[in-house]
CSV table of C-alpha atoms and ligand atoms in Angstrom, one decimal:
chain,number,residue,atom,x,y,z
A,1,UNK,CA,-33.4,-25.9,24.6
A,2,UNK,CA,-30.5,-24.5,26.5
A,3,UNK,CA,-27.0,-25.6,25.5
A,4,UNK,CA,-24.4,-24.4,27.9
A,5,UNK,CA,-24.2,-21.1,29.7
A,6,UNK,CA,-25.8,-18.2,27.8
A,7,UNK,CA,-26.6,-20.2,24.7
A,8,UNK,CA,-29.8,-21.3,23.3
A,9,UNK,CA,-30.6,-23.6,20.3
A,10,UNK,CA,-33.9,-23.1,18.6
A,11,UNK,CA,-35.0,-25.5,15.9
A,12,UNK,CA,-37.8,-24.3,13.6
A,13,UNK,CA,-39.7,-27.3,12.3
A,14,UNK,CA,-40.5,-27.5,8.6
A,15,UNK,CA,-43.0,-24.9,7.6
A,16,UNK,CA,-45.1,-24.4,4.6
A,17,UNK,CA,-44.3,-21.4,2.4
A,18,UNK,CA,-46.9,-20.2,-0.1
A,19,UNK,CA,-46.4,-18.4,-3.3
A,20,UNK,CA,-49.2,-16.9,-5.4
A,21,UNK,CA,-48.7,-17.0,-9.1
A,22,UNK,CA,-51.3,-16.5,-11.7
A,23,UNK,CA,-54.0,-17.0,-9.1
A,24,UNK,CA,-52.8,-20.4,-8.1
A,25,UNK,CA,-51.7,-21.0,-4.6
A,26,UNK,CA,-48.7,-23.3,-4.5
A,27,UNK,CA,-47.6,-24.9,-1.3
A,28,UNK,CA,-43.9,-25.7,-0.9
A,29,UNK,CA,-42.4,-27.5,2.0
A,30,UNK,CA,-39.5,-25.4,3.3
A,31,UNK,CA,-36.2,-26.8,4.7
A,32,UNK,CA,-36.0,-27.1,8.5
A,33,UNK,CA,-34.2,-24.2,9.9
A,34,UNK,CA,-31.7,-24.5,12.7
A,35,UNK,CA,-31.0,-21.2,14.4
A,36,UNK,CA,-28.5,-20.8,17.1
A,37,UNK,CA,-29.0,-17.7,19.1
A,38,UNK,CA,-27.4,-16.5,22.3
A,39,UNK,CA,-29.5,-15.6,25.3
A,40,UNK,CA,-28.4,-12.0,26.2
A,41,UNK,CA,-25.8,-12.1,28.9
A,42,UNK,CA,-27.0,-10.3,32.0
A,43,UNK,CA,-23.5,-9.3,32.9
A,44,UNK,CA,-21.8,-8.2,29.6
A,45,UNK,CA,-18.0,-7.6,29.6
A,46,UNK,CA,-17.2,-3.9,29.4
A,47,UNK,CA,-14.6,-3.0,26.8
A,48,UNK,CA,-12.7,0.3,26.7
A,49,UNK,CA,-11.8,1.2,23.1
A,50,UNK,CA,-9.1,3.9,22.8
A,51,UNK,CA,-9.0,6.0,19.6
A,52,UNK,CA,-8.7,9.5,18.5
A,53,UNK,CA,-10.2,11.6,15.7
A,54,UNK,CA,-6.9,12.4,14.1
A,55,UNK,CA,-8.2,11.6,10.6
A,56,UNK,CA,-11.1,9.2,10.4
A,57,UNK,CA,-9.4,5.8,10.3
A,58,UNK,CA,-9.1,5.2,14.1
A,59,UNK,CA,-12.7,5.9,14.9
A,60,UNK,CA,-13.8,3.8,11.8
A,61,UNK,CA,-11.7,0.8,13.0
A,62,UNK,CA,-13.2,1.1,16.5
A,63,UNK,CA,-16.7,1.2,15.1
A,64,UNK,CA,-16.0,-1.7,12.9
A,65,UNK,CA,-14.9,-3.8,15.9
A,66,UNK,CA,-17.9,-2.7,17.9
A,67,UNK,CA,-20.4,-3.5,15.2
A,68,UNK,CA,-18.8,-6.8,14.6
A,69,UNK,CA,-18.8,-7.7,18.3
A,70,UNK,CA,-22.5,-6.7,18.5
A,71,UNK,CA,-23.3,-8.8,15.5
A,72,UNK,CA,-21.3,-11.9,16.4
A,73,UNK,CA,-21.5,-11.8,20.2
A,74,UNK,CA,-24.8,-10.1,20.9
A,75,UNK,CA,-25.1,-9.0,24.4
A,76,UNK,CA,-21.7,-10.3,25.4
A,77,UNK,CA,-19.9,-7.0,25.4
A,78,UNK,CA,-20.5,-3.4,26.4
A,79,UNK,CA,-18.1,-1.4,24.3
A,80,UNK,CA,-17.2,2.2,25.3
A,81,UNK,CA,-15.3,4.3,22.9
A,82,UNK,CA,-13.0,6.9,24.4
A,83,UNK,CA,-10.7,9.6,22.9
A,84,UNK,CA,-8.1,10.5,25.5
A,85,UNK,CA,-6.2,12.8,23.1
A,86,UNK,CA,-9.0,15.1,21.8
A,87,UNK,CA,-12.1,14.1,23.8
A,88,UNK,CA,-13.6,16.5,26.3
A,89,UNK,CA,-11.8,14.8,29.3
A,90,UNK,CA,-8.4,15.1,27.6
A,91,UNK,CA,-5.5,17.4,28.6
A,92,UNK,CA,-5.8,20.9,27.0
A,93,UNK,CA,-2.4,20.7,25.3
A,94,UNK,CA,-3.1,17.3,23.8
A,95,UNK,CA,-6.5,18.5,22.6
A,96,UNK,CA,-4.9,21.5,20.9
A,97,UNK,CA,-2.2,19.4,19.3
A,98,UNK,CA,-4.5,16.7,18.0
A,99,UNK,CA,-6.9,19.4,16.8
A,100,UNK,CA,-4.1,20.7,14.6
A,101,UNK,CA,-3.6,17.3,12.9
A,102,UNK,CA,-6.1,18.0,10.1
A,103,UNK,CA,-4.6,21.4,9.4
A,104,UNK,CA,-1.1,20.2,9.3
A,105,UNK,CA,-1.7,17.3,6.9
A,106,UNK,CA,-3.6,19.6,4.6
A,107,UNK,CA,-1.5,22.7,4.6
A,108,UNK,CA,1.9,21.7,6.0
A,109,UNK,CA,2.4,18.0,5.5
A,110,UNK,CA,6.2,18.5,5.8
A,111,UNK,CA,5.7,19.7,9.4
A,112,UNK,CA,3.8,16.5,10.1
A,113,UNK,CA,6.3,14.4,8.3
A,114,UNK,CA,9.2,15.8,10.3
A,115,UNK,CA,7.5,15.2,13.6
A,116,UNK,CA,6.6,11.7,12.4
A,117,UNK,CA,10.1,10.7,11.2
A,118,UNK,CA,12.0,12.3,14.1
A,119,UNK,CA,9.9,10.3,16.6
A,120,UNK,CA,9.9,7.0,14.7
A,121,UNK,CA,12.5,5.2,16.7
A,122,UNK,CA,12.7,3.6,20.2
A,123,UNK,CA,14.4,6.7,21.6
A,124,UNK,CA,11.9,9.0,20.0
A,125,UNK,CA,9.0,7.1,21.3
A,126,UNK,CA,10.5,6.9,24.8
A,127,UNK,CA,10.9,10.7,24.7
A,128,UNK,CA,7.3,11.2,23.5
A,129,UNK,CA,5.9,8.9,26.2
A,130,UNK,CA,7.7,10.6,29.0
A,131,UNK,CA,6.7,14.1,27.9
A,132,UNK,CA,3.6,14.9,25.8
A,133,UNK,CA,1.9,11.5,25.8
A,134,UNK,CA,2.2,11.3,29.6
A,135,UNK,CA,-0.8,13.7,29.5
A,136,UNK,CA,-3.0,10.9,28.2
A,137,UNK,CA,-2.2,8.7,31.2
A,138,UNK,CA,-4.6,10.5,33.6
A,139,UNK,CA,-7.8,10.4,31.4
A,140,UNK,CA,-7.2,6.8,30.5
A,141,UNK,CA,-6.5,5.8,34.1
A,142,UNK,CA,-9.7,7.5,35.2
A,143,UNK,CA,-11.7,5.8,32.5
A,144,UNK,CA,-10.3,2.4,33.5
A,145,UNK,CA,-10.9,3.1,37.2
A,146,UNK,CA,-14.5,4.2,36.5
A,147,UNK,CA,-15.4,1.5,34.1
A,148,UNK,CA,-13.4,-1.5,35.3
A,149,UNK,CA,-13.2,-2.8,31.7
A,150,UNK,CA,-12.7,-6.5,31.1
A,151,UNK,CA,-10.3,-5.6,28.3
A,152,UNK,CA,-8.7,-2.4,26.8
A,153,UNK,CA,-8.5,-2.2,23.0
A,154,UNK,CA,-6.1,0.3,21.7
A,155,UNK,CA,-6.6,1.7,18.2
A,156,UNK,CA,-4.2,4.6,18.1
A,157,UNK,CA,-0.4,4.7,18.1
A,158,UNK,CA,-0.3,7.4,20.8
A,159,UNK,CA,-2.6,5.8,23.4
A,160,UNK,CA,-1.1,2.4,23.9
A,161,UNK,CA,1.3,3.3,26.7
A,162,UNK,CA,-1.5,5.0,28.6
A,163,UNK,CA,-3.5,1.8,28.3
A,164,UNK,CA,-0.7,-0.3,29.7
A,165,UNK,CA,0.0,2.1,32.5
A,166,UNK,CA,-3.7,2.2,33.5
A,167,UNK,CA,-3.8,-1.5,33.6
A,168,UNK,CA,-0.7,-1.8,35.7
A,169,UNK,CA,-2.1,0.7,38.2
A,170,UNK,CA,-5.5,-0.9,38.9
A,171,UNK,CA,-6.5,-4.0,36.9
A,172,UNK,CA,-3.5,-6.2,36.4
A,173,UNK,CA,-5.6,-9.0,34.9
A,174,UNK,CA,-7.1,-6.7,32.2
A,175,UNK,CA,-5.7,-7.7,28.8
A,176,UNK,CA,-4.6,-4.9,26.5
A,177,UNK,CA,-5.1,-5.6,22.8
A,178,UNK,CA,-3.6,-3.1,20.3
A,179,UNK,CA,-5.0,-3.0,16.7
A,180,UNK,CA,-2.6,-1.3,14.3
A,181,UNK,CA,-4.6,0.8,11.8
A,182,UNK,CA,-1.7,1.5,9.4
A,183,UNK,CA,-1.2,-0.6,6.3
A,184,UNK,CA,2.5,-0.8,5.3
A,185,UNK,CA,4.6,1.3,7.6
A,186,UNK,CA,3.3,1.5,11.2
A,187,UNK,CA,5.0,4.0,13.5
A,188,UNK,CA,7.2,2.7,16.3
A,189,UNK,CA,4.8,4.1,18.9
A,190,UNK,CA,2.3,1.3,18.0
A,191,UNK,CA,4.8,-1.1,19.5
A,192,UNK,CA,4.5,-1.8,23.2
A,193,UNK,CA,6.2,-4.8,24.8
A,194,UNK,CA,3.6,-4.8,27.6
A,195,UNK,CA,0.5,-5.2,25.3
A,196,UNK,CA,-0.9,-8.7,25.4
A,197,UNK,CA,-1.5,-8.9,21.7
A,198,UNK,CA,-0.6,-6.6,18.8
A,199,UNK,CA,-2.7,-7.1,15.7
A,200,UNK,CA,-0.6,-6.1,12.7
A,201,UNK,CA,-1.8,-6.3,9.1
A,202,UNK,CA,0.2,-8.8,7.0
A,203,UNK,CA,1.0,-6.0,4.6
A,204,UNK,CA,3.0,-4.2,7.3
A,205,UNK,CA,6.4,-5.0,5.8
A,206,UNK,CA,7.9,-2.1,7.8
A,207,UNK,CA,7.4,-4.2,10.9
A,208,UNK,CA,9.2,-7.3,9.6
A,209,UNK,CA,12.0,-6.8,12.0
A,210,UNK,CA,9.9,-6.4,15.1
A,211,UNK,CA,8.7,-9.9,16.0
A,212,UNK,CA,12.0,-10.6,17.8
A,213,UNK,CA,11.3,-7.8,20.3
A,214,UNK,CA,7.6,-8.5,20.5
A,215,UNK,CA,7.6,-12.2,20.7
A,216,UNK,CA,5.8,-14.0,17.9
A,217,UNK,CA,3.1,-15.3,20.2
A,218,UNK,CA,2.0,-11.7,20.9
A,219,UNK,CA,2.1,-10.5,17.3
A,220,UNK,CA,-1.0,-11.6,15.4
A,221,UNK,CA,-1.3,-10.9,11.7
A,222,UNK,CA,-4.8,-9.8,10.7
A,223,UNK,CA,-5.9,-7.1,8.2
A,224,UNK,CA,-7.5,-3.8,9.1
A,225,UNK,CA,-11.0,-4.1,10.5
A,226,UNK,CA,-13.8,-2.8,8.3
A,227,UNK,CA,-17.5,-2.5,9.3
A,228,UNK,CA,-20.0,-5.1,8.2
A,229,UNK,CA,-21.5,-3.0,5.5
A,230,UNK,CA,-18.2,-3.0,3.6
A,231,UNK,CA,-17.9,-6.7,3.9
A,232,UNK,CA,-21.0,-7.3,1.8
A,233,UNK,CA,-19.1,-7.8,-1.4
A,234,UNK,CA,-19.0,-6.1,-4.8
A,235,UNK,CA,-22.1,-4.6,-6.3
A,236,UNK,CA,-22.8,-4.7,-10.0
A,237,UNK,CA,-25.6,-4.5,-12.6
A,238,UNK,CA,-29.2,-3.8,-11.4
A,239,UNK,CA,-28.3,-3.8,-7.8
A,240,UNK,CA,-25.7,-1.0,-8.4
A,241,UNK,CA,-28.2,0.9,-10.6
A,242,UNK,CA,-30.8,0.7,-7.8
A,243,UNK,CA,-28.3,2.0,-5.2
A,244,UNK,CA,-27.3,4.8,-7.5
A,245,UNK,CA,-30.9,5.9,-8.0
A,246,UNK,CA,-31.5,5.7,-4.2
A,247,UNK,CA,-28.5,8.1,-3.7
A,248,UNK,CA,-29.8,10.5,-6.3
A,249,UNK,CA,-27.2,9.6,-8.9
A,250,UNK,CA,-27.6,8.9,-12.6
A,251,UNK,CA,-27.4,5.1,-12.9
A,252,UNK,CA,-25.7,5.1,-16.3
A,253,UNK,CA,-23.0,7.7,-15.9
A,254,UNK,CA,-19.4,6.8,-15.2
A,255,UNK,CA,-19.1,7.8,-11.6
A,256,UNK,CA,-15.9,9.0,-9.9
A,257,UNK,CA,-15.9,9.1,-6.1
A,258,UNK,CA,-13.5,11.7,-4.5
A,259,UNK,CA,-12.6,11.4,-0.8
A,260,UNK,CA,-9.7,12.5,1.4
A,261,UNK,CA,-10.2,10.6,4.7
A,262,UNK,CA,-11.9,12.1,7.7
A,263,UNK,CA,-10.2,15.5,7.1
A,264,UNK,CA,-11.1,15.8,3.4
A,265,UNK,CA,-7.4,16.2,2.5
A,266,UNK,CA,-5.7,15.8,-0.9
A,267,UNK,CA,-6.9,18.6,-3.2
A,268,UNK,CA,-10.4,17.4,-3.8
A,269,UNK,CA,-11.9,20.7,-5.0
A,270,UNK,CA,-9.2,21.1,-7.7
A,271,UNK,CA,-9.7,17.6,-8.9
A,272,UNK,CA,-13.5,17.7,-8.9
A,273,UNK,CA,-13.4,20.9,-11.0
A,274,UNK,CA,-11.0,19.5,-13.5
A,275,UNK,CA,-12.9,16.3,-14.0
A,276,UNK,CA,-16.2,18.1,-14.5
A,277,UNK,CA,-14.7,20.6,-16.9
A,278,UNK,CA,-12.9,18.0,-19.0
A,279,UNK,CA,-15.7,15.3,-19.3
A,280,UNK,CA,-19.3,16.1,-19.8
A,281,UNK,CA,-20.5,12.6,-19.3
A,282,UNK,CA,-18.8,11.8,-16.0
A,283,UNK,CA,-20.5,12.2,-12.6
A,284,UNK,CA,-18.5,13.2,-9.5
A,285,UNK,CA,-19.4,12.4,-5.9
A,286,UNK,CA,-17.2,14.4,-3.4
A,287,UNK,CA,-17.0,13.5,0.2
A,288,UNK,CA,-15.6,16.3,2.2
A,289,UNK,CA,-15.3,14.7,5.6
A,290,UNK,CA,-14.9,17.3,8.4
A,291,UNK,CA,-13.4,19.9,5.9
A,292,UNK,CA,-16.0,22.6,6.0
A,293,UNK,CA,-14.2,25.0,3.7
A,294,UNK,CA,-13.9,22.3,1.1
A,295,UNK,CA,-17.6,21.7,1.3
A,296,UNK,CA,-18.4,25.4,0.8
A,297,UNK,CA,-16.2,25.6,-2.2
A,298,UNK,CA,-17.8,22.5,-3.7
A,299,UNK,CA,-21.3,23.6,-2.9
A,300,UNK,CA,-20.6,26.6,-5.1
A,301,UNK,CA,-19.3,24.4,-7.9
A,302,UNK,CA,-22.4,22.1,-7.6
A,303,UNK,CA,-24.5,25.1,-8.6
A,304,UNK,CA,-22.7,25.0,-12.0
A,305,UNK,CA,-23.0,21.2,-12.4
A,306,UNK,CA,-26.2,20.3,-10.5
A,307,UNK,CA,-26.7,17.1,-12.5
A,308,UNK,CA,-23.2,15.8,-12.3
A,309,UNK,CA,-21.7,16.8,-8.9
A,310,UNK,CA,-23.0,15.5,-5.6
A,311,UNK,CA,-21.3,17.0,-2.5
A,312,UNK,CA,-21.4,15.5,0.9
A,313,UNK,CA,-19.9,16.5,4.3
A,314,UNK,CA,-19.0,13.7,6.7
A,315,UNK,CA,-21.0,10.7,5.7
A,316,UNK,CA,-21.9,7.6,7.7
A,317,UNK,CA,-22.7,5.5,4.7
A,318,UNK,CA,-19.3,5.3,3.0
A,319,UNK,CA,-19.9,1.7,1.9
A,320,UNK,CA,-22.9,2.8,-0.2
A,321,UNK,CA,-20.9,5.5,-2.0
A,322,UNK,CA,-18.0,3.1,-2.6
A,323,UNK,CA,-20.4,0.5,-4.0
A,324,UNK,CA,-21.9,2.8,-6.6
A,325,UNK,CA,-18.6,4.3,-7.8
A,326,UNK,CA,-16.7,3.2,-10.9
A,327,UNK,CA,-13.5,4.5,-9.5
A,328,UNK,CA,-12.3,6.1,-6.3
A,329,UNK,CA,-9.9,9.0,-6.2
A,330,UNK,CA,-8.3,9.5,-2.8
A,331,UNK,CA,-5.2,10.0,-0.8
A,332,UNK,CA,-3.7,6.7,0.2
A,333,UNK,CA,-5.4,6.4,3.6
A,334,UNK,CA,-5.2,2.9,5.1
A,335,UNK,CA,-8.9,2.8,6.2
A,336,UNK,CA,-10.1,4.0,2.8
A,337,UNK,CA,-7.9,1.5,1.0
A,338,UNK,CA,-9.2,-1.4,3.2
A,339,UNK,CA,-12.8,-0.4,2.7
A,340,UNK,CA,-12.5,0.3,-1.1
A,341,UNK,CA,-10.9,-3.1,-1.6
A,342,UNK,CA,-13.6,-4.9,0.3
A,343,UNK,CA,-16.1,-3.2,-2.1
A,344,UNK,CA,-13.9,-4.1,-5.2
A,345,UNK,CA,-13.4,-0.5,-6.3
A,346,UNK,CA,-10.4,0.6,-8.4
A,347,UNK,CA,-8.3,3.2,-6.7
A,348,UNK,CA,-6.7,6.3,-8.1
A,349,UNK,CA,-4.3,7.4,-5.4
A,350,UNK,CA,-3.2,11.0,-5.6
A,351,UNK,CA,-1.0,11.6,-2.5
A,352,UNK,CA,-0.2,10.2,0.9
A,353,UNK,CA,0.3,11.7,4.3
A,354,UNK,CA,4.1,11.5,5.0
A,355,UNK,CA,5.0,8.8,7.4
A,356,UNK,CA,2.1,6.5,8.2
A,357,UNK,CA,0.8,6.3,4.6
A,358,UNK,CA,4.2,5.8,3.0
A,359,UNK,CA,4.2,2.6,0.8
A,360,UNK,CA,0.4,2.4,0.6
A,361,UNK,CA,0.2,3.6,-3.0
A,362,UNK,CA,2.9,1.1,-4.2
A,363,UNK,CA,1.0,-1.7,-2.4
A,364,UNK,CA,-2.2,-0.9,-4.3
A,365,UNK,CA,-0.5,-0.2,-7.7
A,366,UNK,CA,1.7,-3.3,-7.5
A,367,UNK,CA,-1.4,-5.5,-6.9
A,368,UNK,CA,-3.0,-4.0,-10.1
A,369,UNK,CA,-5.8,-2.6,-8.0
A,370,UNK,CA,-5.2,1.0,-8.8
A,371,UNK,CA,-3.0,3.8,-10.3
A,372,UNK,CA,-0.8,6.5,-8.9
A,373,UNK,CA,-2.2,9.8,-10.2
A,374,UNK,CA,-0.3,12.5,-8.4
A,375,UNK,CA,-1.1,15.4,-10.8
A,376,UNK,CA,-4.4,16.6,-12.1
A,377,UNK,CA,-3.2,15.9,-15.6
A,378,UNK,CA,-2.3,12.2,-14.8
A,379,UNK,CA,-5.7,11.8,-13.1
A,380,UNK,CA,-7.6,13.2,-16.2
A,381,UNK,CA,-5.6,11.0,-18.5
A,382,UNK,CA,-6.4,7.9,-16.4
A,383,UNK,CA,-10.1,8.6,-16.1
A,384,UNK,CA,-10.2,9.2,-19.9
A,385,UNK,CA,-8.6,5.8,-20.4
A,386,UNK,CA,-10.7,3.9,-17.9
A,387,UNK,CA,-13.9,5.6,-19.0
A,388,UNK,CA,-13.4,4.2,-22.5
A,389,UNK,CA,-12.1,0.8,-21.5
A,390,UNK,CA,-14.5,-1.2,-19.3
A,391,UNK,CA,-12.3,-4.3,-19.4
A,392,UNK,CA,-9.4,-2.5,-17.7
A,393,UNK,CA,-11.8,-1.2,-15.0
A,394,UNK,CA,-13.1,-4.7,-14.5
A,395,UNK,CA,-9.6,-6.1,-14.2
A,396,UNK,CA,-8.7,-3.5,-11.6
A,397,UNK,CA,-11.9,-4.0,-9.7
A,398,UNK,CA,-11.1,-7.7,-9.5
A,399,UNK,CA,-7.6,-7.0,-8.3
A,400,UNK,CA,-9.0,-4.6,-5.8
A,401,UNK,CA,-11.5,-7.1,-4.4
A,402,UNK,CA,-8.6,-9.7,-4.1
A,403,UNK,CA,-6.8,-7.3,-1.7
A,404,UNK,CA,-10.0,-6.9,0.5
A,405,UNK,CA,-10.0,-8.5,3.9
A,406,UNK,CA,-13.7,-8.4,4.9
A,407,UNK,CA,-13.2,-11.1,7.6
A,408,UNK,CA,-10.6,-9.1,9.5
A,409,UNK,CA,-13.0,-7.5,12.0
A,410,UNK,CA,-14.5,-10.8,12.8
A,411,UNK,CA,-11.0,-12.4,13.3
A,412,UNK,CA,-10.0,-9.6,15.7
A,413,UNK,CA,-13.3,-10.0,17.5
A,414,UNK,CA,-12.6,-13.7,17.9
A,415,UNK,CA,-9.1,-13.0,19.2
A,416,UNK,CA,-10.5,-10.6,21.8
A,417,UNK,CA,-13.3,-13.0,22.8
A,418,UNK,CA,-10.7,-15.7,23.2
A,419,UNK,CA,-8.6,-13.5,25.5
A,420,UNK,CA,-11.6,-13.2,27.7
A,421,UNK,CA,-12.5,-16.8,27.6
A,422,UNK,CA,-15.7,-16.4,25.5
A,423,UNK,CA,-16.6,-19.3,23.2
A,424,UNK,CA,-16.4,-19.0,19.4
A,425,UNK,CA,-19.1,-17.0,17.8
A,426,UNK,CA,-22.3,-18.3,16.3
A,427,UNK,CA,-24.3,-16.4,13.7
A,428,UNK,CA,-27.1,-14.4,15.0
A,429,UNK,CA,-29.4,-11.5,14.1
A,430,UNK,CA,-27.3,-8.3,14.1
A,431,UNK,CA,-28.0,-6.1,17.1
A,432,UNK,CA,-28.0,-2.4,16.9
A,433,UNK,CA,-25.6,-1.7,19.7
A,434,UNK,CA,-24.2,1.6,18.8
A,435,UNK,CA,-20.9,2.3,20.5
A,436,UNK,CA,-21.3,4.8,23.3
A,437,UNK,CA,-18.8,7.7,23.5
A,438,UNK,CA,-17.6,7.8,27.1
A,439,UNK,CA,-17.5,11.6,27.2
A,440,UNK,CA,-20.8,12.2,25.5
B,1,LIG,N1,-14.9,8.5,6.6
B,1,LIG,C1,-16.2,8.5,6.9
B,1,LIG,N2,-17.0,9.5,6.5
B,1,LIG,C2,-16.4,10.6,5.8
B,1,LIG,C3,-15.0,10.6,5.5
B,1,LIG,C4,-14.3,9.5,5.9
B,1,LIG,O1,-16.7,7.6,7.5
B,1,LIG,O2,-17.2,11.5,5.4
B,1,LIG,C5,-14.1,7.3,7.1
B,1,LIG,C6,-13.7,6.4,5.9
B,1,LIG,O3,-14.7,5.6,5.6
B,1,LIG,C7,-12.5,5.7,6.5
B,1,LIG,C8,-11.9,6.8,7.4
B,1,LIG,O4,-12.9,7.8,7.6
B,1,LIG,O5,-12.9,4.7,7.4
B,1,LIG,C9,-10.7,7.4,6.8
B,1,LIG,O6,-9.6,6.7,7.1
B,1,LIG,P1,-8.2,6.7,6.4
B,1,LIG,O7,-7.3,5.8,7.1
B,1,LIG,O8,-8.4,6.5,4.9
B,1,LIG,O9,-7.7,8.2,6.5
B,1,LIG,P2,-7.6,9.2,7.7
B,1,LIG,O10,-8.8,10.1,7.7
B,1,LIG,O11,-7.4,8.4,9.0
B,1,LIG,O12,-6.3,10.0,7.4
C-alpha cells in the first residue's frame, strides 16, 4: 500500500512463532507487526558536509549525521563529506597549516592558544576570513558547482564563510546549516550571520550573548551529534563481560580506557605506564588515534604487560571500547565527552586544548560525571579510590549518562530534513550508506 510520495506501509499479518523446548513444539500467536518503510527515493538530495581532520571531532560529527540520515531517511539523501582545509583539493598553505594542528596541540599548546584567543573576536574573524580562510573559498565553490547540493552542512569553524560564499555565487536557494562541535566555548568563527541555522549545544554558555546578533529563530539548541552505536545506552553485567571477551580483554579486571582525541594528545604513554606500574590488577586500553610515535612507544610497553595493556591506533569502534571501560582517561575533547556520556562512562579529564576545550572539564566535574586529574599523581590517587569503591563509580556513571544526548544527531537530521521540506522520519532498517569522501 502506498501512502504518499515515497512512502510505503507494510502490514505483516499475525504469524505463528514456534519454540522448541524439551522436545515439545509450542505454537504462539505473535502480535501483528506494522512496519513503515520508505521506498527509496530515485532522486536523493545531495548534501555537502564540510569538515576537516583537525582533531577527530569534526569528522566524527559529520559521520554521526550521515549515519543518522541513512538510518532515519533511507535513500532520501546522498551525503558527500569534503575537507576544504586539508583534503587533496585544498590550497597548499591551508593544507600545511591544518596538518600542523596535531603537532601544535601536543607540543606547543600555547602557540595554538595564542592563535585561538587572538582571533576570537569579530575583528579577528573578519581578518582571518579575508586572508587565510579565503583560500578555502575556491575548493568549496568548486565542490558546490560540481555537486549542486540541496544543502550545505558546515561542521568546522573555519569553513562556514566559504560555504556561505559558495551558496551566494551559484545556488542562492541552498540552505547552509552550521553544526557547532564545541561544548562550552565555541570560537567566534562558528558564527555567521548568513547561515540559515546554527546548531549550538545548550551547554555553550560562552555563546549566551550571541542570539541578539544571530536572531533567535536561526539559533537552534541541540547537543553534539554522536553516531548511532554510542546511542545504544549503557552496558553492564553479562553483556559487558561478553563485549570485553570479544575485544580480547579480561572480563573481570578494572579497565581504564586512555584516549586523546584523533591526535592521541594528552600524555597517554606516561599515564599508561604509571597505571600499569602502580596497580597489578588494572587493565589499560590505550587508543592512540593518528599518533604513530605514541603507538610505537606503547607497543614496546605492551611487551612488558601483554595481559594488561591493549594498544590500538585509530579505531572505528570507539563505542565498543567506551562500553567496556570502567573509567575513561582523556583530554577534555567535546566529541569524546559527548560519546562517553552517551555510554555512561565516568571521565577522568587530564587536560584541555586551550581555547575550544576551555570549560569542558568544569562542565563534567560539576555534573558529578568525572574528575579533574591533571597530574599523574592525582590520576593514580583517583583510580585507586574508584577501583576500591564501586558505589562511587556507579554514581559517576549515572551522572555521566544523565549528561548524554543520544538523540542529538536525530534532532539535527530532522532539522535538516525540515529545511528541505522532507517529512518527519519513520523508523526503518538501518542502511549502510557510508559517507563518500569527495576527494577519494
Ligand atoms: N576517535 C576515533 N578513533 C580514534 C580516536 C578518536 O574515532 O582512534 C574519535 C572519537 O571517537 C571522537 C573524536 O575522534 O569522536 C575526537 O573528538 P574530540 O572532540 O574529543 O577531540 P579532537 O580529536 O577533535 O581534538
